């Protein structure tokens, strides 16, 4: 059990699921994510952090381990069986190799993408969602517009309405991928901290 997570309201069963120790350090192969009172270091790497079983029915992908812990803490009622879930964190920046590895490792699974409510979060949803479907795309951002190229097709979105759903509709893509966004904050970790310290 970790005292800081307990103060944040993370239940014991979730701490046990993630094998939380006294030090909040999460390994991404060659580097670690570190979380503590007043700091959070998230690596940029081609490696991934994982928790849960490889045979899980649903894979929840986040940018960091602490976001995964916050997400499941806030949304516990939606997921009564933790053993049916696997969590993957990509670090600060999505790498093409990461999307390829996740797609190959977790074939025929449901995916939930958990990234921030900002433009970067929405673009990460789109890039990872396309990668999981093995759809090559190219994204440009200019003058408050997001341009997405797929083969010979171009779709232009206003940056304030871009979303994975809008991308799917524009290109006619369907699949077992959904996104979850926090209601009150930029990230689920921010929401968990804000709810705790009110």
PDB file of C-alpha atoms in Angstrom:
ATOM      1  CA  UNK A   1       0.000   0.000   0.000  1.00  0.00           C
ATOM      2  CA  UNK A   2       1.211   3.490  -0.876  1.00  0.00           C
ATOM      3  CA  UNK A   3       0.404   6.349   1.495  1.00  0.00           C
ATOM      4  CA  UNK A   4       0.229   9.003  -1.247  1.00  0.00           C
ATOM      5  CA  UNK A   5      -2.168   6.932  -3.383  1.00  0.00           C
ATOM      6  CA  UNK A   6      -4.272   6.155  -0.327  1.00  0.00           C
ATOM      7  CA  UNK A   7      -4.576   9.907   0.364  1.00  0.00           C
ATOM      8  CA  UNK A   8      -5.631  10.369  -3.280  1.00  0.00           C
ATOM      9  CA  UNK A   9      -8.416   7.843  -2.712  1.00  0.00           C
ATOM     10  CA  UNK A  10      -6.975   4.900  -4.672  1.00  0.00           C
ATOM     11  CA  UNK A  11      -8.548   1.756  -3.137  1.00  0.00           C
ATOM     12  CA  UNK A  12      -6.457  -1.151  -1.866  1.00  0.00           C
ATOM     13  CA  UNK A  13      -7.675  -3.561  -4.579  1.00  0.00           C
ATOM     14  CA  UNK A  14      -6.508  -1.172  -7.314  1.00  0.00           C
ATOM     15  CA  UNK A  15      -3.143  -0.679  -5.595  1.00  0.00           C
ATOM     16  CA  UNK A  16      -2.796  -4.476  -5.368  1.00  0.00           C
ATOM     17  CA  UNK A  17      -3.751  -4.912  -9.050  1.00  0.00           C
ATOM     18  CA  UNK A  18      -0.986  -2.505 -10.096  1.00  0.00           C
ATOM     19  CA  UNK A  19       1.436  -4.051  -7.592  1.00  0.00           C
ATOM     20  CA  UNK A  20       2.073  -0.664  -5.995  1.00  0.00           C
ATOM     21  CA  UNK A  21       4.979  -0.400  -3.594  1.00  0.00           C
ATOM     22  CA  UNK A  22       6.172   2.374  -1.292  1.00  0.00           C
ATOM     23  CA  UNK A  23       7.999   4.120  -4.152  1.00  0.00           C
ATOM     24  CA  UNK A  24       5.842   5.126  -7.104  1.00  0.00           C
ATOM     25  CA  UNK A  25       8.174   4.070  -9.911  1.00  0.00           C
ATOM     26  CA  UNK A  26       6.899   2.377 -13.078  1.00  0.00           C
ATOM     27  CA  UNK A  27       9.276   0.674 -15.496  1.00  0.00           C
ATOM     28  CA  UNK A  28       9.209   1.284 -19.258  1.00  0.00           C
ATOM     29  CA  UNK A  29      11.991  -1.114 -20.167  1.00  0.00           C
ATOM     30  CA  UNK A  30      15.028   1.172 -20.240  1.00  0.00           C
ATOM     31  CA  UNK A  31      13.584   4.007 -18.133  1.00  0.00           C
ATOM     32  CA  UNK A  32      11.038   4.747 -15.416  1.00  0.00           C
ATOM     33  CA  UNK A  33       8.104   6.994 -14.648  1.00  0.00           C
ATOM     34  CA  UNK A  34       8.386   8.521 -11.152  1.00  0.00           C
ATOM     35  CA  UNK A  35       5.581  10.115  -9.172  1.00  0.00           C
ATOM     36  CA  UNK A  36       5.735  11.793  -5.798  1.00  0.00           C
ATOM     37  CA  UNK A  37       4.640  14.739  -3.716  1.00  0.00           C
ATOM     38  CA  UNK A  38       4.994  17.705  -6.070  1.00  0.00           C
ATOM     39  CA  UNK A  39       6.640  15.968  -9.047  1.00  0.00           C
ATOM     40  CA  UNK A  40       5.848  13.614 -11.924  1.00  0.00           C
ATOM     41  CA  UNK A  41       8.515  12.445 -14.390  1.00  0.00           C
ATOM     42  CA  UNK A  42       7.158  10.694 -17.491  1.00  0.00           C
ATOM     43  CA  UNK A  43       9.655   9.240 -19.975  1.00  0.00           C
ATOM     44  CA  UNK A  44       9.789   9.641 -23.728  1.00  0.00           C
ATOM     45  CA  UNK A  45      10.709   6.183 -25.024  1.00  0.00           C
ATOM     46  CA  UNK A  46       9.842   3.535 -27.604  1.00  0.00           C
ATOM     47  CA  UNK A  47       9.199   1.123 -24.723  1.00  0.00           C
ATOM     48  CA  UNK A  48       5.927   0.680 -22.860  1.00  0.00           C
ATOM     49  CA  UNK A  49       4.702   0.150 -19.313  1.00  0.00           C
ATOM     50  CA  UNK A  50       2.136  -2.599 -18.815  1.00  0.00           C
ATOM     51  CA  UNK A  51      -0.124  -3.970 -16.080  1.00  0.00           C
ATOM     52  CA  UNK A  52      -2.696  -6.756 -16.157  1.00  0.00           C
ATOM     53  CA  UNK A  53      -2.955  -9.965 -18.122  1.00  0.00           C
ATOM     54  CA  UNK A  54      -2.019 -10.379 -21.770  1.00  0.00           C
ATOM     55  CA  UNK A  55      -5.251 -12.366 -22.222  1.00  0.00           C
ATOM     56  CA  UNK A  56      -7.398  -9.422 -21.049  1.00  0.00           C
ATOM     57  CA  UNK A  57     -10.573  -8.670 -22.995  1.00  0.00           C
ATOM     58  CA  UNK A  58     -10.040  -4.909 -22.983  1.00  0.00           C
ATOM     59  CA  UNK A  59      -6.853  -2.855 -23.246  1.00  0.00           C
ATOM     60  CA  UNK A  60      -6.771   0.643 -21.775  1.00  0.00           C
ATOM     61  CA  UNK A  61      -3.993   2.817 -23.218  1.00  0.00           C
ATOM     62  CA  UNK A  62      -2.806   5.963 -21.436  1.00  0.00           C
ATOM     63  CA  UNK A  63       0.202   8.271 -21.562  1.00  0.00           C
ATOM     64  CA  UNK A  64       1.421   7.205 -18.108  1.00  0.00           C
ATOM     65  CA  UNK A  65       0.907   4.646 -15.346  1.00  0.00           C
ATOM     66  CA  UNK A  66      -0.449   7.238 -12.910  1.00  0.00           C
ATOM     67  CA  UNK A  67      -3.133   8.224 -15.437  1.00  0.00           C
ATOM     68  CA  UNK A  68      -4.132   4.535 -15.684  1.00  0.00           C
ATOM     69  CA  UNK A  69      -4.422   4.320 -11.887  1.00  0.00           C
ATOM     70  CA  UNK A  70      -6.452   7.550 -11.730  1.00  0.00           C
ATOM     71  CA  UNK A  71      -8.702   6.448 -14.606  1.00  0.00           C
ATOM     72  CA  UNK A  72      -9.648   3.117 -13.037  1.00  0.00           C
ATOM     73  CA  UNK A  73     -10.076   4.714  -9.603  1.00  0.00           C
ATOM     74  CA  UNK A  74     -12.573   7.251 -10.973  1.00  0.00           C
ATOM     75  CA  UNK A  75     -14.297   4.735 -13.276  1.00  0.00           C
ATOM     76  CA  UNK A  76     -14.226   1.645 -11.037  1.00  0.00           C
ATOM     77  CA  UNK A  77     -18.013   1.100 -11.284  1.00  0.00           C
ATOM     78  CA  UNK A  78     -17.695   0.633 -15.071  1.00  0.00           C
ATOM     79  CA  UNK A  79     -15.085  -2.102 -14.653  1.00  0.00           C
ATOM     80  CA  UNK A  80     -16.084  -4.512 -11.855  1.00  0.00           C
ATOM     81  CA  UNK A  81     -13.639  -7.223 -13.019  1.00  0.00           C
ATOM     82  CA  UNK A  82     -10.090  -5.861 -13.019  1.00  0.00           C
ATOM     83  CA  UNK A  83      -8.776  -9.230 -14.226  1.00  0.00           C
ATOM     84  CA  UNK A  84     -10.434  -8.578 -17.609  1.00  0.00           C
ATOM     85  CA  UNK A  85      -8.302  -5.465 -18.178  1.00  0.00           C
ATOM     86  CA  UNK A  86      -4.793  -4.748 -19.375  1.00  0.00           C
ATOM     87  CA  UNK A  87      -3.235  -1.292 -19.117  1.00  0.00           C
ATOM     88  CA  UNK A  88      -0.523   0.096 -21.383  1.00  0.00           C
ATOM     89  CA  UNK A  89       1.235   3.463 -21.056  1.00  0.00           C
ATOM     90  CA  UNK A  90       3.150   4.986 -23.973  1.00  0.00           C
ATOM     91  CA  UNK A  91       5.027   7.781 -22.191  1.00  0.00           C
ATOM     92  CA  UNK A  92       5.220  11.413 -23.304  1.00  0.00           C
ATOM     93  CA  UNK A  93       5.094  10.863 -27.055  1.00  0.00           C
ATOM     94  CA  UNK A  94       3.477   8.144 -29.140  1.00  0.00           C
ATOM     95  CA  UNK A  95       5.974   6.254 -31.291  1.00  0.00           C
ATOM     96  CA  UNK A  96       4.942   4.310 -34.403  1.00  0.00           C
ATOM     97  CA  UNK A  97       6.676   1.184 -33.035  1.00  0.00           C
ATOM     98  CA  UNK A  98       4.482   1.348 -29.937  1.00  0.00           C
ATOM     99  CA  UNK A  99       1.236   1.338 -31.927  1.00  0.00           C
ATOM    100  CA  UNK A 100       2.503  -1.570 -34.039  1.00  0.00           C
ATOM    101  CA  UNK A 101       3.492  -3.592 -30.961  1.00  0.00           C
ATOM    102  CA  UNK A 102       0.153  -2.973 -29.196  1.00  0.00           C
ATOM    103  CA  UNK A 103      -1.794  -3.918 -32.346  1.00  0.00           C
ATOM    104  CA  UNK A 104       0.147  -7.166 -32.783  1.00  0.00           C
ATOM    105  CA  UNK A 105       0.183  -8.093 -29.076  1.00  0.00           C
ATOM    106  CA  UNK A 106      -3.512  -7.488 -28.436  1.00  0.00           C
ATOM    107  CA  UNK A 107      -5.260  -8.684 -31.579  1.00  0.00           C
ATOM    108  CA  UNK A 108      -9.068  -8.750 -31.595  1.00  0.00           C
ATOM    109  CA  UNK A 109      -9.410  -6.834 -28.313  1.00  0.00           C
ATOM    110  CA  UNK A 110     -11.455  -3.834 -27.324  1.00  0.00           C
ATOM    111  CA  UNK A 111      -9.373  -0.706 -26.833  1.00  0.00           C
ATOM    112  CA  UNK A 112     -10.068   2.344 -24.704  1.00  0.00           C
ATOM    113  CA  UNK A 113      -7.789   5.319 -25.323  1.00  0.00           C
ATOM    114  CA  UNK A 114      -7.353   7.618 -22.330  1.00  0.00           C
ATOM    115  CA  UNK A 115      -5.576  10.842 -23.228  1.00  0.00           C
ATOM    116  CA  UNK A 116      -6.151  14.467 -22.217  1.00  0.00           C
ATOM    117  CA  UNK A 117      -9.017  16.762 -23.204  1.00  0.00           C
ATOM    118  CA  UNK A 118      -6.682  19.087 -25.096  1.00  0.00           C
ATOM    119  CA  UNK A 119      -5.666  19.152 -28.759  1.00  0.00           C
ATOM    120  CA  UNK A 120      -2.630  16.954 -28.097  1.00  0.00           C
ATOM    121  CA  UNK A 121      -4.840  14.355 -26.407  1.00  0.00           C
ATOM    122  CA  UNK A 122      -7.259  14.271 -29.342  1.00  0.00           C
ATOM    123  CA  UNK A 123      -4.432  14.002 -31.879  1.00  0.00           C
ATOM    124  CA  UNK A 124      -2.862  11.161 -29.879  1.00  0.00           C
ATOM    125  CA  UNK A 125      -6.243   9.373 -29.922  1.00  0.00           C
ATOM    126  CA  UNK A 126      -6.330   9.714 -33.700  1.00  0.00           C
ATOM    127  CA  UNK A 127      -2.721   8.660 -34.312  1.00  0.00           C
ATOM    128  CA  UNK A 128      -2.938   5.663 -31.987  1.00  0.00           C
ATOM    129  CA  UNK A 129      -6.413   4.668 -33.189  1.00  0.00           C
ATOM    130  CA  UNK A 130      -5.195   4.739 -36.805  1.00  0.00           C
ATOM    131  CA  UNK A 131      -2.084   2.771 -35.785  1.00  0.00           C
ATOM    132  CA  UNK A 132      -4.195   0.120 -34.035  1.00  0.00           C
ATOM    133  CA  UNK A 133      -6.245  -0.251 -37.232  1.00  0.00           C
ATOM    134  CA  UNK A 134      -3.022  -0.278 -39.315  1.00  0.00           C
ATOM    135  CA  UNK A 135      -4.166   2.796 -41.245  1.00  0.00           C
ATOM    136  CA  UNK A 136      -1.316   5.082 -42.323  1.00  0.00           C
ATOM    137  CA  UNK A 137      -2.180   8.759 -41.872  1.00  0.00           C
ATOM    138  CA  UNK A 138      -0.346  12.049 -41.803  1.00  0.00           C
ATOM    139  CA  UNK A 139      -1.424  14.953 -39.593  1.00  0.00           C
ATOM    140  CA  UNK A 140      -0.622  18.652 -39.988  1.00  0.00           C
ATOM    141  CA  UNK A 141      -1.660  21.542 -37.777  1.00  0.00           C
ATOM    142  CA  UNK A 142      -1.820  25.067 -39.153  1.00  0.00           C
ATOM    143  CA  UNK A 143      -3.871  28.219 -38.494  1.00  0.00           C
ATOM    144  CA  UNK A 144      -6.206  26.556 -35.977  1.00  0.00           C
ATOM    145  CA  UNK A 145      -6.941  23.758 -38.452  1.00  0.00           C
ATOM    146  CA  UNK A 146      -5.985  20.087 -38.345  1.00  0.00           C
ATOM    147  CA  UNK A 147      -5.332  18.475 -41.724  1.00  0.00           C
ATOM    148  CA  UNK A 148      -5.405  14.683 -41.875  1.00  0.00           C
ATOM    149  CA  UNK A 149      -4.207  12.843 -44.965  1.00  0.00           C
ATOM    150  CA  UNK A 150      -5.053   9.203 -45.677  1.00  0.00           C
ATOM    151  CA  UNK A 151      -3.798   7.996 -49.039  1.00  0.00           C
ATOM    152  CA  UNK A 152      -5.229  10.488 -51.533  1.00  0.00           C
ATOM    153  CA  UNK A 153      -7.917  11.825 -49.183  1.00  0.00           C
ATOM    154  CA  UNK A 154      -7.606  15.014 -47.142  1.00  0.00           C
ATOM    155  CA  UNK A 155      -9.985  16.049 -44.376  1.00  0.00           C
ATOM    156  CA  UNK A 156      -9.761  19.406 -42.602  1.00  0.00           C
ATOM    157  CA  UNK A 157     -11.046  19.915 -39.044  1.00  0.00           C
ATOM    158  CA  UNK A 158     -11.282  22.962 -36.812  1.00  0.00           C
ATOM    159  CA  UNK A 159      -8.916  22.343 -33.890  1.00  0.00           C
ATOM    160  CA  UNK A 160     -11.646  23.000 -31.328  1.00  0.00           C
ATOM    161  CA  UNK A 161     -13.904  20.212 -32.687  1.00  0.00           C
ATOM    162  CA  UNK A 162     -11.327  17.588 -33.652  1.00  0.00           C
ATOM    163  CA  UNK A 163     -11.875  14.199 -32.014  1.00  0.00           C
ATOM    164  CA  UNK A 164     -11.332  10.521 -32.695  1.00  0.00           C
ATOM    165  CA  UNK A 165     -15.058  10.200 -33.400  1.00  0.00           C
ATOM    166  CA  UNK A 166     -14.936  13.029 -35.969  1.00  0.00           C
ATOM    167  CA  UNK A 167     -11.899  11.367 -37.587  1.00  0.00           C
ATOM    168  CA  UNK A 168     -13.713   8.011 -37.793  1.00  0.00           C
ATOM    169  CA  UNK A 169     -16.799   9.599 -39.353  1.00  0.00           C
ATOM    170  CA  UNK A 170     -14.777  11.607 -41.866  1.00  0.00           C
ATOM    171  CA  UNK A 171     -12.881   8.553 -43.134  1.00  0.00           C
ATOM    172  CA  UNK A 172     -15.572   5.892 -42.645  1.00  0.00           C
ATOM    173  CA  UNK A 173     -13.595   3.924 -40.064  1.00  0.00           C
ATOM    174  CA  UNK A 174     -15.244   1.545 -37.609  1.00  0.00           C
ATOM    175  CA  UNK A 175     -13.845  -0.710 -34.934  1.00  0.00           C
ATOM    176  CA  UNK A 176     -13.546  -1.694 -31.309  1.00  0.00           C
ATOM    177  CA  UNK A 177     -11.797   1.496 -30.232  1.00  0.00           C
ATOM    178  CA  UNK A 178     -13.300   4.154 -27.988  1.00  0.00           C
ATOM    179  CA  UNK A 179     -12.003   7.112 -26.067  1.00  0.00           C
ATOM    180  CA  UNK A 180     -12.663   8.314 -22.528  1.00  0.00           C
ATOM    181  CA  UNK A 181     -12.176  11.898 -21.399  1.00  0.00           C
ATOM    182  CA  UNK A 182     -12.412  13.322 -17.886  1.00  0.00           C
ATOM    183  CA  UNK A 183     -15.378  15.613 -17.319  1.00  0.00           C
ATOM    184  CA  UNK A 184     -13.911  18.151 -14.910  1.00  0.00           C
ATOM    185  CA  UNK A 185     -10.180  18.320 -15.733  1.00  0.00           C
ATOM    186  CA  UNK A 186      -7.568  17.994 -18.455  1.00  0.00           C
ATOM    187  CA  UNK A 187      -6.619  14.465 -17.310  1.00  0.00           C
ATOM    188  CA  UNK A 188      -8.034  11.835 -14.954  1.00  0.00           C
ATOM    189  CA  UNK A 189      -4.998  12.296 -12.719  1.00  0.00           C
ATOM    190  CA  UNK A 190      -5.774  16.032 -12.440  1.00  0.00           C
ATOM    191  CA  UNK A 191      -9.393  15.172 -11.664  1.00  0.00           C
ATOM    192  CA  UNK A 192      -8.376  12.690  -8.964  1.00  0.00           C
ATOM    193  CA  UNK A 193      -6.038  15.245  -7.352  1.00  0.00           C
ATOM    194  CA  UNK A 194      -8.606  18.048  -7.577  1.00  0.00           C
ATOM    195  CA  UNK A 195     -11.372  15.896  -6.077  1.00  0.00           C
ATOM    196  CA  UNK A 196      -9.075  14.862  -3.221  1.00  0.00           C
ATOM    197  CA  UNK A 197      -7.925  18.354  -2.246  1.00  0.00           C
ATOM    198  CA  UNK A 198     -11.281  20.180  -2.369  1.00  0.00           C
TER     199      UNK A 198
END
